[in-house]
Backbone atoms as SQL, in Angstrom:
CREATE TABLE atoms (id INTEGER PRIMARY KEY, chain TEXT, resi INTEGER, resn TEXT, atom TEXT, x REAL, y REAL, z REAL);
INSERT INTO atoms VALUES
  (1, 'A', 1, 'UNK', 'N', 37.869, -28.433, 118.128),
  (2, 'A', 1, 'UNK', 'CA', 38.322, -28.368, 116.684),
  (3, 'A', 1, 'UNK', 'C', 37.111, -27.983, 116.513),
  (4, 'A', 2, 'UNK', 'N', 36.785, -27.202, 114.687),
  (5, 'A', 2, 'UNK', 'CA', 35.048, -26.605, 114.287),
  (6, 'A', 2, 'UNK', 'C', 35.775, -27.701, 113.222),
  (7, 'A', 3, 'UNK', 'N', 34.382, -27.808, 113.096),
  (8, 'A', 3, 'UNK', 'CA', 34.869, -29.004, 111.024),
  (9, 'A', 3, 'UNK', 'C', 33.348, -28.352, 110.109),
  (10, 'A', 4, 'UNK', 'N', 33.805, -28.559, 109.245),
  (11, 'A', 4, 'UNK', 'CA', 32.525, -26.818, 108.804),
  (12, 'A', 4, 'UNK', 'C', 31.645, -28.636, 107.452),
  (13, 'A', 5, 'UNK', 'N', 30.387, -29.053, 107.404),
  (14, 'A', 5, 'UNK', 'CA', 30.767, -29.392, 106.867),
  (15, 'A', 5, 'UNK', 'C', 30.130, -29.175, 105.193),
  (16, 'A', 6, 'UNK', 'N', 30.289, -30.253, 104.582),
  (17, 'A', 6, 'UNK', 'CA', 29.366, -30.098, 103.616),
  (18, 'A', 6, 'UNK', 'C', 28.041, -30.799, 102.621),
  (19, 'A', 7, 'UNK', 'N', 27.283, -30.488, 102.199),
  (20, 'A', 7, 'UNK', 'CA', 26.350, -31.168, 101.520),
  (21, 'A', 7, 'UNK', 'C', 26.592, -31.362, 100.096),
  (22, 'A', 8, 'UNK', 'N', 26.606, -32.165, 99.410),
  (23, 'A', 8, 'UNK', 'CA', 26.436, -32.307, 98.463),
  (24, 'A', 8, 'UNK', 'C', 25.500, -33.422, 97.235),
  (25, 'A', 9, 'UNK', 'N', 24.572, -32.416, 97.057),
  (26, 'A', 9, 'UNK', 'CA', 23.351, -32.638, 96.391),
  (27, 'A', 9, 'UNK', 'C', 23.566, -31.580, 95.460),
  (28, 'A', 10, 'UNK', 'N', 24.038, -30.862, 94.998),
  (29, 'A', 10, 'UNK', 'CA', 24.782, -29.741, 93.591),
  (30, 'A', 10, 'UNK', 'C', 26.223, -30.601, 93.001),
  (31, 'A', 11, 'UNK', 'N', 25.729, -31.345, 92.433),
  (32, 'A', 11, 'UNK', 'CA', 26.792, -31.426, 90.495),
  (33, 'A', 11, 'UNK', 'C', 26.791, -29.884, 89.604),
  (34, 'A', 12, 'UNK', 'N', 27.990, -29.970, 89.145),
  (35, 'A', 12, 'UNK', 'CA', 28.223, -29.000, 87.943),
  (36, 'A', 12, 'UNK', 'C', 29.076, -30.415, 86.834),
  (37, 'A', 13, 'UNK', 'N', 28.442, -30.218, 85.461),
  (38, 'A', 13, 'UNK', 'CA', 28.872, -31.722, 84.709),
  (39, 'A', 13, 'UNK', 'C', 28.931, -30.734, 83.271),
  (40, 'A', 14, 'UNK', 'N', 30.040, -30.970, 82.405),
  (41, 'A', 14, 'UNK', 'CA', 29.829, -29.612, 81.862),
  (42, 'A', 14, 'UNK', 'C', 29.390, -30.990, 80.177),
  (43, 'A', 15, 'UNK', 'N', 28.670, -32.065, 80.635),
  (44, 'A', 15, 'UNK', 'CA', 28.446, -33.136, 79.571),
  (45, 'A', 15, 'UNK', 'C', 26.468, -32.618, 80.046),
  (46, 'A', 16, 'UNK', 'N', 26.176, -31.871, 81.241),
  (47, 'A', 16, 'UNK', 'CA', 24.811, -31.859, 81.116),
  (48, 'A', 16, 'UNK', 'C', 24.469, -30.425, 81.251),
  (49, 'A', 17, 'UNK', 'N', 23.261, -30.506, 80.333),
  (50, 'A', 17, 'UNK', 'CA', 22.322, -29.217, 80.928),
  (51, 'A', 17, 'UNK', 'C', 23.091, -27.502, 80.819),
  (52, 'A', 18, 'UNK', 'N', 24.192, -28.038, 79.847),
  (53, 'A', 18, 'UNK', 'CA', 24.928, -27.049, 79.746),
  (54, 'A', 18, 'UNK', 'C', 26.222, -26.518, 80.878),
  (55, 'A', 19, 'UNK', 'N', 26.263, -27.365, 81.715),
  (56, 'A', 19, 'UNK', 'CA', 27.676, -27.299, 82.784),
  (57, 'A', 19, 'UNK', 'C', 26.719, -26.652, 83.518),
  (58, 'A', 20, 'UNK', 'N', 26.140, -26.199, 83.877),
  (59, 'A', 20, 'UNK', 'CA', 24.635, -25.119, 84.690),
  (60, 'A', 20, 'UNK', 'C', 24.714, -26.371, 85.628),
  (61, 'A', 21, 'UNK', 'N', 24.840, -25.439, 87.612),
  (62, 'A', 21, 'UNK', 'CA', 24.566, -26.348, 88.632),
  (63, 'A', 21, 'UNK', 'C', 23.147, -27.153, 88.823),
  (64, 'A', 22, 'UNK', 'N', 23.697, -29.097, 88.640),
  (65, 'A', 22, 'UNK', 'CA', 21.971, -29.702, 88.969),
  (66, 'A', 22, 'UNK', 'C', 22.241, -30.112, 90.167),
  (67, 'A', 23, 'UNK', 'N', 20.878, -30.445, 90.935),
  (68, 'A', 23, 'UNK', 'CA', 20.764, -31.140, 92.052),
  (69, 'A', 23, 'UNK', 'C', 20.740, -32.587, 91.717),
  (70, 'A', 24, 'UNK', 'N', 21.894, -32.861, 91.872),
  (71, 'A', 24, 'UNK', 'CA', 22.727, -34.160, 91.761),
  (72, 'A', 24, 'UNK', 'C', 22.250, -35.617, 92.113),
  (73, 'A', 25, 'UNK', 'N', 22.288, -35.609, 90.344),
  (74, 'A', 25, 'UNK', 'CA', 21.354, -37.457, 89.966),
  (75, 'A', 25, 'UNK', 'C', 20.420, -37.084, 88.630),
  (76, 'A', 26, 'UNK', 'N', 19.943, -35.023, 89.041),
  (77, 'A', 26, 'UNK', 'CA', 18.884, -35.268, 87.865),
  (78, 'A', 26, 'UNK', 'C', 19.844, -34.346, 87.303),
  (79, 'A', 27, 'UNK', 'N', 18.418, -33.435, 85.969),
  (80, 'A', 27, 'UNK', 'CA', 18.859, -32.818, 85.245),
  (81, 'A', 27, 'UNK', 'C', 18.770, -31.762, 85.984),
  (82, 'A', 28, 'UNK', 'N', 17.284, -31.246, 86.572),
  (83, 'A', 28, 'UNK', 'CA', 17.131, -30.453, 87.282),
  (84, 'A', 28, 'UNK', 'C', 18.294, -29.059, 87.660),
  (85, 'A', 29, 'UNK', 'N', 17.966, -28.533, 87.187),
  (86, 'A', 29, 'UNK', 'CA', 19.028, -27.286, 87.455),
  (87, 'A', 29, 'UNK', 'C', 18.640, -25.940, 88.487),
  (88, 'A', 30, 'UNK', 'N', 19.757, -25.796, 89.110),
  (89, 'A', 30, 'UNK', 'CA', 19.487, -24.890, 89.973),
  (90, 'A', 30, 'UNK', 'C', 18.392, -23.960, 89.186),
  (91, 'A', 31, 'UNK', 'N', 18.766, -23.061, 88.977),
  (92, 'A', 31, 'UNK', 'CA', 17.466, -22.195, 87.601),
  (93, 'A', 31, 'UNK', 'C', 16.564, -22.137, 87.809),
  (94, 'A', 32, 'UNK', 'N', 16.222, -23.837, 87.788),
  (95, 'A', 32, 'UNK', 'CA', 14.965, -24.053, 87.130),
  (96, 'A', 32, 'UNK', 'C', 14.348, -23.691, 89.446),
  (97, 'A', 33, 'UNK', 'N', 14.349, -24.413, 90.255),
  (98, 'A', 33, 'UNK', 'CA', 14.235, -24.441, 91.225),
  (99, 'A', 33, 'UNK', 'C', 13.742, -22.593, 91.556),
  (100, 'A', 34, 'UNK', 'N', 15.128, -21.704, 91.484),
  (101, 'A', 34, 'UNK', 'CA', 15.316, -20.436, 91.737),
  (102, 'A', 34, 'UNK', 'C', 13.868, -20.278, 91.198),
  (103, 'A', 35, 'UNK', 'N', 13.946, -20.086, 89.903),
  (104, 'A', 35, 'UNK', 'CA', 12.602, -19.660, 89.010),
  (105, 'A', 35, 'UNK', 'C', 11.226, -19.911, 89.822),
  (106, 'A', 36, 'UNK', 'N', 10.927, -20.989, 89.832),
  (107, 'A', 36, 'UNK', 'CA', 9.577, -21.779, 90.623),
  (108, 'A', 36, 'UNK', 'C', 9.359, -20.563, 92.032),
  (109, 'A', 37, 'UNK', 'N', 10.865, -20.763, 92.690),
  (110, 'A', 37, 'UNK', 'CA', 10.469, -19.766, 93.638),
  (111, 'A', 37, 'UNK', 'C', 10.066, -18.364, 93.095),
  (112, 'A', 38, 'UNK', 'N', 10.806, -17.425, 92.358),
  (113, 'A', 38, 'UNK', 'CA', 10.580, -16.581, 92.683),
  (114, 'A', 38, 'UNK', 'C', 9.518, -15.739, 91.406),
  (115, 'A', 39, 'UNK', 'N', 10.008, -16.749, 90.145),
  (116, 'A', 39, 'UNK', 'CA', 8.241, -15.908, 89.172),
  (117, 'A', 39, 'UNK', 'C', 6.663, -17.209, 89.351),
  (118, 'A', 40, 'UNK', 'N', 6.603, -18.252, 89.909),
  (119, 'A', 40, 'UNK', 'CA', 5.415, -18.849, 90.191),
  (120, 'A', 40, 'UNK', 'C', 5.892, -18.932, 91.337),
  (121, 'A', 41, 'UNK', 'N', 5.852, -17.905, 92.709),
  (122, 'A', 41, 'UNK', 'CA', 5.895, -18.310, 94.044),
  (123, 'A', 41, 'UNK', 'C', 5.143, -19.362, 93.988),
  (124, 'A', 42, 'UNK', 'N', 5.930, -20.569, 94.381),
  (125, 'A', 42, 'UNK', 'CA', 5.998, -22.288, 94.637),
  (126, 'A', 42, 'UNK', 'C', 6.729, -20.826, 95.883),
  (127, 'A', 43, 'UNK', 'N', 6.177, -22.634, 97.205),
  (128, 'A', 43, 'UNK', 'CA', 6.463, -22.764, 98.657),
  (129, 'A', 43, 'UNK', 'C', 7.982, -24.120, 97.949),
  (130, 'A', 44, 'UNK', 'N', 8.685, -23.909, 98.579),
  (131, 'A', 44, 'UNK', 'CA', 10.312, -25.569, 98.984),
  (132, 'A', 44, 'UNK', 'C', 9.189, -26.360, 98.834),
  (133, 'A', 45, 'UNK', 'N', 8.222, -26.851, 99.675),
  (134, 'A', 45, 'UNK', 'CA', 7.310, -28.410, 99.375),
  (135, 'A', 45, 'UNK', 'C', 6.261, -28.728, 98.085),
  (136, 'A', 46, 'UNK', 'N', 6.264, -26.914, 97.527),
  (137, 'A', 46, 'UNK', 'CA', 5.641, -27.257, 96.508),
  (138, 'A', 46, 'UNK', 'C', 6.412, -28.276, 95.497),
  (139, 'A', 47, 'UNK', 'N', 7.514, -26.706, 95.555),
  (140, 'A', 47, 'UNK', 'CA', 8.837, -27.525, 94.378),
  (141, 'A', 47, 'UNK', 'C', 8.723, -29.069, 94.818),
  (142, 'A', 48, 'UNK', 'N', 9.068, -29.350, 95.750),
  (143, 'A', 48, 'UNK', 'CA', 9.556, -30.833, 95.741),
  (144, 'A', 48, 'UNK', 'C', 9.173, -31.569, 94.952),
  (145, 'A', 49, 'UNK', 'N', 7.184, -31.749, 95.736),
  (146, 'A', 49, 'UNK', 'CA', 7.054, -32.508, 95.074),
  (147, 'A', 49, 'UNK', 'C', 6.392, -32.363, 93.856),
  (148, 'A', 50, 'UNK', 'N', 6.746, -31.120, 93.492),
  (149, 'A', 50, 'UNK', 'CA', 6.247, -30.780, 91.494),
  (150, 'A', 50, 'UNK', 'C', 7.063, -31.158, 90.963),
  (151, 'A', 51, 'UNK', 'N', 8.622, -31.257, 91.592),
  (152, 'A', 51, 'UNK', 'CA', 9.359, -32.190, 90.872),
  (153, 'A', 51, 'UNK', 'C', 10.642, -33.089, 90.728),
  (154, 'A', 52, 'UNK', 'N', 9.900, -34.231, 92.423),
  (155, 'A', 52, 'UNK', 'CA', 9.824, -34.903, 92.713),
  (156, 'A', 52, 'UNK', 'C', 11.185, -35.596, 92.859),
  (157, 'A', 53, 'UNK', 'N', 11.232, -34.268, 93.827),
  (158, 'A', 53, 'UNK', 'CA', 12.652, -34.526, 94.744),
  (159, 'A', 53, 'UNK', 'C', 12.854, -34.236, 96.349),
  (160, 'A', 54, 'UNK', 'N', 14.009, -34.069, 97.229),
  (161, 'A', 54, 'UNK', 'CA', 13.223, -33.836, 98.200),
  (162, 'A', 54, 'UNK', 'C', 13.417, -32.417, 99.129),
  (163, 'A', 55, 'UNK', 'N', 12.577, -32.158, 100.008),
  (164, 'A', 55, 'UNK', 'CA', 13.003, -31.162, 100.403),
  (165, 'A', 55, 'UNK', 'C', 14.159, -30.446, 100.930),
  (166, 'A', 56, 'UNK', 'N', 14.968, -31.231, 101.288),
  (167, 'A', 56, 'UNK', 'CA', 16.724, -31.154, 101.533),
  (168, 'A', 56, 'UNK', 'C', 17.721, -30.581, 100.098),
  (169, 'A', 57, 'UNK', 'N', 17.316, -31.175, 98.851),
  (170, 'A', 57, 'UNK', 'CA', 17.367, -30.923, 97.516),
  (171, 'A', 57, 'UNK', 'C', 17.188, -29.830, 97.418),
  (172, 'A', 58, 'UNK', 'N', 15.493, -29.386, 97.516),
  (173, 'A', 58, 'UNK', 'CA', 15.213, -28.060, 96.805),
  (174, 'A', 58, 'UNK', 'C', 16.147, -26.797, 98.046),
  (175, 'A', 59, 'UNK', 'N', 15.922, -26.957, 99.133),
  (176, 'A', 59, 'UNK', 'CA', 16.645, -25.656, 100.389),
  (177, 'A', 59, 'UNK', 'C', 18.165, -26.238, 99.730),
  (178, 'A', 60, 'UNK', 'N', 19.533, -27.095, 99.651),
  (179, 'A', 60, 'UNK', 'CA', 20.648, -26.722, 98.765),
  (180, 'A', 60, 'UNK', 'C', 21.027, -25.965, 97.373),
  (181, 'A', 61, 'UNK', 'N', 19.337, -26.052, 96.502),
  (182, 'A', 61, 'UNK', 'CA', 19.162, -25.707, 95.624),
  (183, 'A', 61, 'UNK', 'C', 18.944, -23.730, 96.056),
  (184, 'A', 62, 'UNK', 'N', 18.374, -23.841, 96.873),
  (185, 'A', 62, 'UNK', 'CA', 18.098, -22.349, 97.299),
  (186, 'A', 62, 'UNK', 'C', 19.200, -21.790, 97.889),
  (187, 'A', 63, 'UNK', 'N', 20.043, -22.528, 98.404),
  (188, 'A', 63, 'UNK', 'CA', 21.306, -22.389, 99.519),
  (189, 'A', 63, 'UNK', 'C', 21.940, -21.753, 98.557),
  (190, 'A', 64, 'UNK', 'N', 22.399, -22.764, 97.312),
  (191, 'A', 64, 'UNK', 'CA', 23.985, -22.487, 96.160),
  (192, 'A', 64, 'UNK', 'C', 23.882, -21.085, 95.408),
  (193, 'A', 65, 'UNK', 'N', 21.751, -21.379, 94.929),
  (194, 'A', 65, 'UNK', 'CA', 21.194, -19.702, 94.751),
  (195, 'A', 65, 'UNK', 'C', 22.158, -18.746, 94.965),
  (196, 'A', 66, 'UNK', 'N', 21.374, -18.795, 96.314),
  (197, 'A', 66, 'UNK', 'CA', 21.888, -17.624, 96.711),
  (198, 'A', 66, 'UNK', 'C', 23.314, -17.163, 97.837),
  (199, 'A', 67, 'UNK', 'N', 24.427, -18.446, 97.460),
  (200, 'A', 67, 'UNK', 'CA', 25.875, -18.260, 97.371),
  (201, 'A', 67, 'UNK', 'C', 26.557, -17.692, 95.963),
  (202, 'A', 68, 'UNK', 'N', 25.981, -17.753, 94.725),
  (203, 'A', 68, 'UNK', 'CA', 25.989, -17.700, 93.696),
  (204, 'A', 68, 'UNK', 'C', 25.395, -16.365, 92.887),
  (205, 'A', 69, 'UNK', 'N', 24.478, -15.920, 93.821),
  (206, 'A', 69, 'UNK', 'CA', 22.960, -15.345, 92.890),
  (207, 'A', 69, 'UNK', 'C', 23.391, -13.677, 91.703),
  (208, 'A', 70, 'UNK', 'N', 24.283, -13.533, 91.696),
  (209, 'A', 70, 'UNK', 'CA', 25.112, -12.706, 91.253),
  (210, 'A', 70, 'UNK', 'C', 25.292, -13.342, 89.419),
  (211, 'A', 71, 'UNK', 'N', 25.974, -14.419, 89.486),
  (212, 'A', 71, 'UNK', 'CA', 26.067, -15.648, 88.421),
  (213, 'A', 71, 'UNK', 'C', 25.356, -15.945, 87.780),
  (214, 'A', 72, 'UNK', 'N', 24.052, -16.778, 88.959),
  (215, 'A', 72, 'UNK', 'CA', 23.101, -17.196, 88.627),
  (216, 'A', 72, 'UNK', 'C', 21.590, -16.156, 87.911),
  (217, 'A', 73, 'UNK', 'N', 21.845, -15.017, 88.420),
  (218, 'A', 73, 'UNK', 'CA', 21.013, -14.669, 88.105),
  (219, 'A', 73, 'UNK', 'C', 21.491, -13.667, 86.675),
  (220, 'A', 74, 'UNK', 'N', 21.972, -13.359, 86.464),
  (221, 'A', 74, 'UNK', 'CA', 22.645, -13.266, 84.668),
  (222, 'A', 74, 'UNK', 'C', 22.219, -14.819, 84.349),
  (223, 'A', 75, 'UNK', 'N', 22.202, -15.854, 84.882),
  (224, 'A', 75, 'UNK', 'CA', 21.989, -17.263, 83.709),
  (225, 'A', 75, 'UNK', 'C', 20.792, -16.873, 83.649),
  (226, 'A', 76, 'UNK', 'N', 19.156, -16.993, 84.689),
  (227, 'A', 76, 'UNK', 'CA', 18.145, -16.714, 84.925),
  (228, 'A', 76, 'UNK', 'C', 17.824, -15.613, 83.459),
  (229, 'A', 77, 'UNK', 'N', 18.513, -13.947, 83.288),
  (230, 'A', 77, 'UNK', 'CA', 18.079, -13.398, 82.534),
  (231, 'A', 77, 'UNK', 'C', 18.119, -14.064, 81.043),
  (232, 'A', 78, 'UNK', 'N', 19.766, -14.576, 80.954),
  (233, 'A', 78, 'UNK', 'CA', 19.469, -15.097, 79.922),
  (234, 'A', 78, 'UNK', 'C', 18.517, -15.782, 79.005),
  (235, 'A', 79, 'UNK', 'N', 18.231, -16.834, 79.903),
  (236, 'A', 79, 'UNK', 'CA', 17.294, -17.771, 79.519),
  (237, 'A', 79, 'UNK', 'C', 15.671, -17.030, 79.417),
  (238, 'A', 80, 'UNK', 'N', 15.703, -15.965, 80.296),
  (239, 'A', 80, 'UNK', 'CA', 14.441, -15.570, 79.747),
  (240, 'A', 80, 'UNK', 'C', 14.260, -14.752, 78.815),
  (241, 'A', 81, 'UNK', 'N', 15.089, -14.330, 78.224),
  (242, 'A', 81, 'UNK', 'CA', 15.381, -13.435, 77.368),
  (243, 'A', 81, 'UNK', 'C', 15.345, -14.393, 75.918),
  (244, 'A', 82, 'UNK', 'N', 15.333, -15.777, 76.283),
  (245, 'A', 82, 'UNK', 'CA', 15.752, -16.819, 75.174),
  (246, 'A', 82, 'UNK', 'C', 14.259, -17.059, 74.984),
  (247, 'A', 83, 'UNK', 'N', 13.740, -17.134, 75.332),
  (248, 'A', 83, 'UNK', 'CA', 12.253, -17.542, 76.055),
  (249, 'A', 83, 'UNK', 'C', 11.259, -16.571, 75.413),
  (250, 'A', 84, 'UNK', 'N', 12.102, -15.498, 75.398),
  (251, 'A', 84, 'UNK', 'CA', 10.533, -14.898, 74.958),
  (252, 'A', 84, 'UNK', 'C', 11.337, -14.292, 73.528),
  (253, 'A', 85, 'UNK', 'N', 12.478, -13.831, 72.557),
  (254, 'A', 85, 'UNK', 'CA', 12.704, -14.481, 72.156),
  (255, 'A', 85, 'UNK', 'C', 12.224, -15.619, 70.928),
  (256, 'A', 86, 'UNK', 'N', 11.744, -16.738, 71.464),
  (257, 'A', 86, 'UNK', 'CA', 11.402, -18.010, 70.574),
  (258, 'A', 86, 'UNK', 'C', 9.967, -17.434, 70.983),
  (259, 'A', 87, 'UNK', 'N', 9.033, -17.130, 72.024),
  (260, 'A', 87, 'UNK', 'CA', 7.714, -16.759, 71.858),
  (261, 'A', 87, 'UNK', 'C', 7.643, -15.128, 70.981),
  (262, 'A', 88, 'UNK', 'N', 8.599, -15.026, 70.625),
  (263, 'A', 88, 'UNK', 'CA', 8.087, -14.070, 69.649),
  (264, 'A', 88, 'UNK', 'C', 8.444, -14.536, 68.207),
  (265, 'A', 89, 'UNK', 'N', 8.915, -15.302, 68.397),
  (266, 'A', 89, 'UNK', 'CA', 9.616, -15.836, 66.881),
  (267, 'A', 89, 'UNK', 'C', 8.142, -16.483, 66.226),
  (268, 'A', 90, 'UNK', 'N', 7.482, -17.338, 67.249),
  (269, 'A', 90, 'UNK', 'CA', 6.394, -18.477, 67.299),
  (270, 'A', 90, 'UNK', 'C', 5.265, -17.385, 66.501),
  (271, 'A', 91, 'UNK', 'N', 4.888, -15.868, 67.684),
  (272, 'A', 91, 'UNK', 'CA', 4.171, -15.739, 66.783),
  (273, 'A', 91, 'UNK', 'C', 3.792, -15.216, 65.511),
  (274, 'A', 92, 'UNK', 'N', 5.088, -14.512, 65.566),
  (275, 'A', 92, 'UNK', 'CA', 5.753, -13.845, 64.410),
  (276, 'A', 92, 'UNK', 'C', 4.802, -14.778, 62.746),
  (277, 'A', 93, 'UNK', 'N', 5.748, -16.330, 63.305),
  (278, 'A', 93, 'UNK', 'CA', 5.853, -17.179, 61.989),
  (279, 'A', 93, 'UNK', 'C', 4.017, -17.027, 62.366),
  (280, 'A', 94, 'UNK', 'N', 3.424, -17.391, 63.078),
  (281, 'A', 94, 'UNK', 'CA', 2.164, -17.528, 63.370),
  (282, 'A', 94, 'UNK', 'C', 1.169, -16.379, 62.047),
  (283, 'A', 95, 'UNK', 'N', 1.375, -15.675, 62.695),
  (284, 'A', 95, 'UNK', 'CA', 0.686, -14.268, 62.082),
  (285, 'A', 95, 'UNK', 'C', 0.450, -14.193, 60.921),
  (286, 'A', 96, 'UNK', 'N', 2.122, -15.188, 60.229),
  (287, 'A', 96, 'UNK', 'CA', 2.926, -14.611, 58.790),
  (288, 'A', 96, 'UNK', 'C', 1.678, -14.840, 57.856),
  (289, 'A', 97, 'UNK', 'N', 1.439, -16.184, 58.094),
  (290, 'A', 97, 'UNK', 'CA', 0.009, -16.739, 57.352),
  (291, 'A', 97, 'UNK', 'C', -1.078, -16.227, 57.002),
  (292, 'A', 98, 'UNK', 'N', -1.566, -15.461, 58.048),
  (293, 'A', 98, 'UNK', 'CA', -3.087, -14.238, 57.838),
  (294, 'A', 98, 'UNK', 'C', -2.045, -13.722, 56.605),
  (295, 'A', 99, 'UNK', 'N', -0.983, -13.100, 56.512),
  (296, 'A', 99, 'UNK', 'CA', -0.724, -11.722, 56.054),
  (297, 'A', 99, 'UNK', 'C', 0.140, -11.794, 54.493),
  (298, 'A', 100, 'UNK', 'N', -0.611, -13.897, 54.222),
  (299, 'A', 100, 'UNK', 'CA', 0.182, -14.260, 52.788),
  (300, 'A', 100, 'UNK', 'C', -1.105, -14.535, 51.757);
């Protein structure tokens, strides 16, 4: 008989972080771990240290990402777009005083 084990390290709570998947017991989103890996070239060990989580939690987040890649990639694109909009608004408001 084969038993499939589940690792319960990722949770989704509609009342936390917009219902995005997080490492259980934290507000650290799976996409935070993913973006640290992809955009900042951090290793799982560095991420565990940076965010004060276990290596198992980092790997669980990465495994969850790869199981739900299309959905989470869309979420990442949206987060990057929002950050770019804020950056442009901030830069625009700083330069507006120069033009007045």
